[in-house]
């Protein structure tokens, strides 16, 4: 989903359900993954966008505003991508496997468009591994700019490994 580039250091995660936070934090610690400190400008933007149920930190539980408003959701994504201290953005969300999830699908499409315009790697991560259906495969084909990874622990391990490689002397000497 992204190439190892020099300078990839810090990650941000949004869409995190509060119940998933310990799993994410434990796996990040296990793999040495660093969560970027939100820049003051990013915090100010997020404070204006988000309301009830929000935990303004990284990982970001974007709360009720992002859950109910595509505009708030995409503004959060754009704010995090604009933060110079964030090199990789992970979005926690399950990929729809059947019709009836228009809000999720519209969010995926909107983020797919945003990702097509930026240079930072962005991936969706599911909490668990699940099968894909013809419906989810068709939806996936409509989202060429998005990486979709299953299972938090495997995603964090993979992202951490790529980021470690980007920082390695072997990689930087090849440049």
C-alpha positions as a Python dict, from the first residue, in 0.01 Angstrom:
ca = {
    (1, 'X'): (0, 0, 0),
    (2, 'X'): (299, 231, 22),
    (3, 'X'): (662, 236, -66),
    (4, 'X'): (924, 263, 202),
    (5, 'X'): (1045, 620, 176),
    (6, 'X'): (1304, 796, 382),
    (7, 'X'): (1140, 1006, 651),
    (8, 'X'): (848, 775, 733),
    (9, 'X'): (843, 786, 1109),
    (10, 'X'): (505, 849, 1269),
    (11, 'X'): (156, 715, 1222),
    (12, 'X'): (-191, 846, 1301),
    (13, 'X'): (-505, 638, 1342),
    (14, 'X'): (-863, 761, 1330),
    (15, 'X'): (-1207, 612, 1347),
    (16, 'X'): (-1094, 414, 1645),
    (17, 'X'): (-1374, 279, 1858),
    (18, 'X'): (-1295, 330, 2223),
    (19, 'X'): (-1322, -44, 2285),
    (20, 'X'): (-1051, -105, 2021),
    (21, 'X'): (-806, 141, 2168),
    (22, 'X'): (-630, -102, 2408),
    (23, 'X'): (-579, -354, 2127),
    (24, 'X'): (-430, -88, 1903),
    (25, 'X'): (-206, 57, 2173),
    (26, 'X'): (-82, -285, 2288),
    (27, 'X'): (7, -389, 1933),
    (28, 'X'): (177, -59, 1859),
    (29, 'X'): (390, -92, 2173),
    (30, 'X'): (472, -454, 2087),
    (31, 'X'): (600, -351, 1741),
    (32, 'X'): (761, -20, 1837),
    (33, 'X'): (517, 187, 1634),
    (34, 'X'): (511, 553, 1729),
    (35, 'X'): (194, 761, 1724),
    (36, 'X'): (258, 1115, 1609),
    (37, 'X'): (181, 1400, 1844),
    (38, 'X'): (-93, 1608, 1684),
    (39, 'X'): (29, 1950, 1573),
    (40, 'X'): (-143, 2249, 1738),
    (41, 'X'): (-303, 2347, 1405),
    (42, 'X'): (-439, 1992, 1364),
    (43, 'X'): (-580, 1991, 1717),
    (44, 'X'): (-748, 2327, 1652),
    (45, 'X'): (-906, 2198, 1329),
    (46, 'X'): (-1027, 1880, 1497),
    (47, 'X'): (-1172, 2074, 1791),
    (48, 'X'): (-1387, 2271, 1546),
    (49, 'X'): (-1500, 1959, 1356),
    (50, 'X'): (-1563, 1712, 1637),
    (51, 'X'): (-1805, 1726, 1925),
    (52, 'X'): (-1955, 1479, 2174),
    (53, 'X'): (-1776, 1149, 2224),
    (54, 'X'): (-1444, 1267, 2088),
    (55, 'X'): (-1107, 1192, 2238),
    (56, 'X'): (-866, 1444, 2083),
    (57, 'X'): (-550, 1241, 2074),
    (58, 'X'): (-371, 1001, 1848),
    (59, 'X'): (-520, 745, 1807),
    (60, 'X'): (-828, 958, 1748),
    (61, 'X'): (-1172, 840, 1851),
    (62, 'X'): (-1360, 1078, 1623),
    (63, 'X'): (-1686, 1021, 1807),
    (64, 'X'): (-2042, 1102, 1714),
    (65, 'X'): (-1965, 1383, 1466),
    (66, 'X'): (-1760, 1165, 1232),
    (67, 'X'): (-1994, 871, 1282),
    (68, 'X'): (-2298, 1068, 1164),
    (69, 'X'): (-2150, 1319, 918),
    (70, 'X'): (-1948, 1240, 608),
    (71, 'X'): (-1831, 1601, 602),
    (72, 'X'): (-1692, 1574, 956),
    (73, 'X'): (-1535, 1235, 875),
    (74, 'X'): (-1358, 1359, 562),
    (75, 'X'): (-1248, 1682, 733),
    (76, 'X'): (-1084, 1471, 1005),
    (77, 'X'): (-902, 1268, 741),
    (78, 'X'): (-788, 1583, 560),
    (79, 'X'): (-674, 1748, 885),
    (80, 'X'): (-466, 1444, 981),
    (81, 'X'): (-315, 1416, 634),
    (82, 'X'): (-222, 1786, 642),
    (83, 'X'): (-34, 1743, 971),
    (84, 'X'): (339, 1752, 889),
    (85, 'X'): (418, 1517, 1179),
    (86, 'X'): (202, 1235, 1042),
    (87, 'X'): (359, 1009, 782),
    (88, 'X'): (104, 726, 761),
    (89, 'X'): (-271, 736, 829),
    (90, 'X'): (-465, 427, 932),
    (91, 'X'): (-845, 434, 940),
    (92, 'X'): (-1027, 173, 1144),
    (93, 'X'): (-1335, 50, 960),
    (94, 'X'): (-1492, -274, 845),
    (95, 'X'): (-1547, -315, 472),
    (96, 'X'): (-1913, -373, 384),
    (97, 'X'): (-1995, -724, 269),
    (98, 'X'): (-2358, -661, 173),
    (99, 'X'): (-2581, -373, 66),
    (100, 'X'): (-2733, -149, 327),
    (101, 'X'): (-2426, 39, 444),
    (102, 'X'): (-2446, 349, 228),
    (103, 'X'): (-2287, 576, 490),
    (104, 'X'): (-1978, 356, 515),
    (105, 'X'): (-1955, 317, 139),
    (106, 'X'): (-1988, 691, 81),
    (107, 'X'): (-1713, 753, 338),
    (108, 'X'): (-1488, 500, 164),
    (109, 'X'): (-1548, 665, -173),
    (110, 'X'): (-1482, 1013, -34),
    (111, 'X'): (-1157, 903, 129),
    (112, 'X'): (-1057, 722, -191),
    (113, 'X'): (-1082, 1058, -371),
    (114, 'X'): (-879, 1236, -101),
    (115, 'X'): (-608, 971, -107),
    (116, 'X'): (-580, 1008, -484),
    (117, 'X'): (-462, 1368, -426),
    (118, 'X'): (-210, 1318, -143),
    (119, 'X'): (129, 1156, -119),
    (120, 'X'): (95, 1005, 228),
    (121, 'X'): (7, 639, 258),
    (122, 'X'): (-343, 567, 388),
    (123, 'X'): (-493, 229, 472),
    (124, 'X'): (-813, 102, 624),
    (125, 'X'): (-770, -161, 891),
    (126, 'X'): (-1037, -400, 1011),
    (127, 'X'): (-1045, -516, 1370),
    (128, 'X'): (-1077, -880, 1273),
    (129, 'X'): (-1024, -1098, 971),
    (130, 'X'): (-1338, -1180, 780),
    (131, 'X'): (-1430, -1329, 447),
    (132, 'X'): (-1498, -1118, 143),
    (133, 'X'): (-1811, -1148, -64),
    (134, 'X'): (-1884, -1069, -426),
    (135, 'X'): (-2032, -745, -297),
    (136, 'X'): (-1718, -646, -104),
    (137, 'X'): (-1497, -744, -400),
    (138, 'X'): (-1701, -521, -632),
    (139, 'X'): (-1682, -236, -382),
    (140, 'X'): (-1307, -287, -343),
    (141, 'X'): (-1258, -252, -720),
    (142, 'X'): (-1420, 92, -698),
    (143, 'X'): (-1157, 208, -446),
    (144, 'X'): (-823, 189, -629),
    (145, 'X'): (-646, 441, -405),
    (146, 'X'): (-719, 265, -76),
    (147, 'X'): (-527, -10, 90),
    (148, 'X'): (-743, -237, 301),
    (149, 'X'): (-574, -452, 562),
    (150, 'X'): (-734, -705, 794),
    (151, 'X'): (-665, -748, 1164),
    (152, 'X'): (-509, -482, 1382),
    (153, 'X'): (-214, -691, 1500),
    (154, 'X'): (-110, -795, 1149),
    (155, 'X'): (-157, -443, 1013),
    (156, 'X'): (49, -283, 1289),
    (157, 'X'): (324, -543, 1241),
    (158, 'X'): (333, -481, 864),
    (159, 'X'): (330, -102, 892),
    (160, 'X'): (596, -110, 1162),
    (161, 'X'): (818, -334, 947),
    (162, 'X'): (790, -106, 644),
    (163, 'X'): (856, 202, 855),
    (164, 'X'): (1156, 30, 1011),
    (165, 'X'): (1290, -50, 667),
    (166, 'X'): (1242, 311, 559),
    (167, 'X'): (1462, 421, 851),
    (168, 'X'): (1727, 153, 799),
    (169, 'X'): (2079, 227, 685),
    (170, 'X'): (2049, -37, 414),
    (171, 'X'): (1752, 137, 259),
    (172, 'X'): (1886, 491, 287),
    (173, 'X'): (2222, 390, 140),
    (174, 'X'): (2039, 253, -165),
    (175, 'X'): (1883, 594, -237),
}
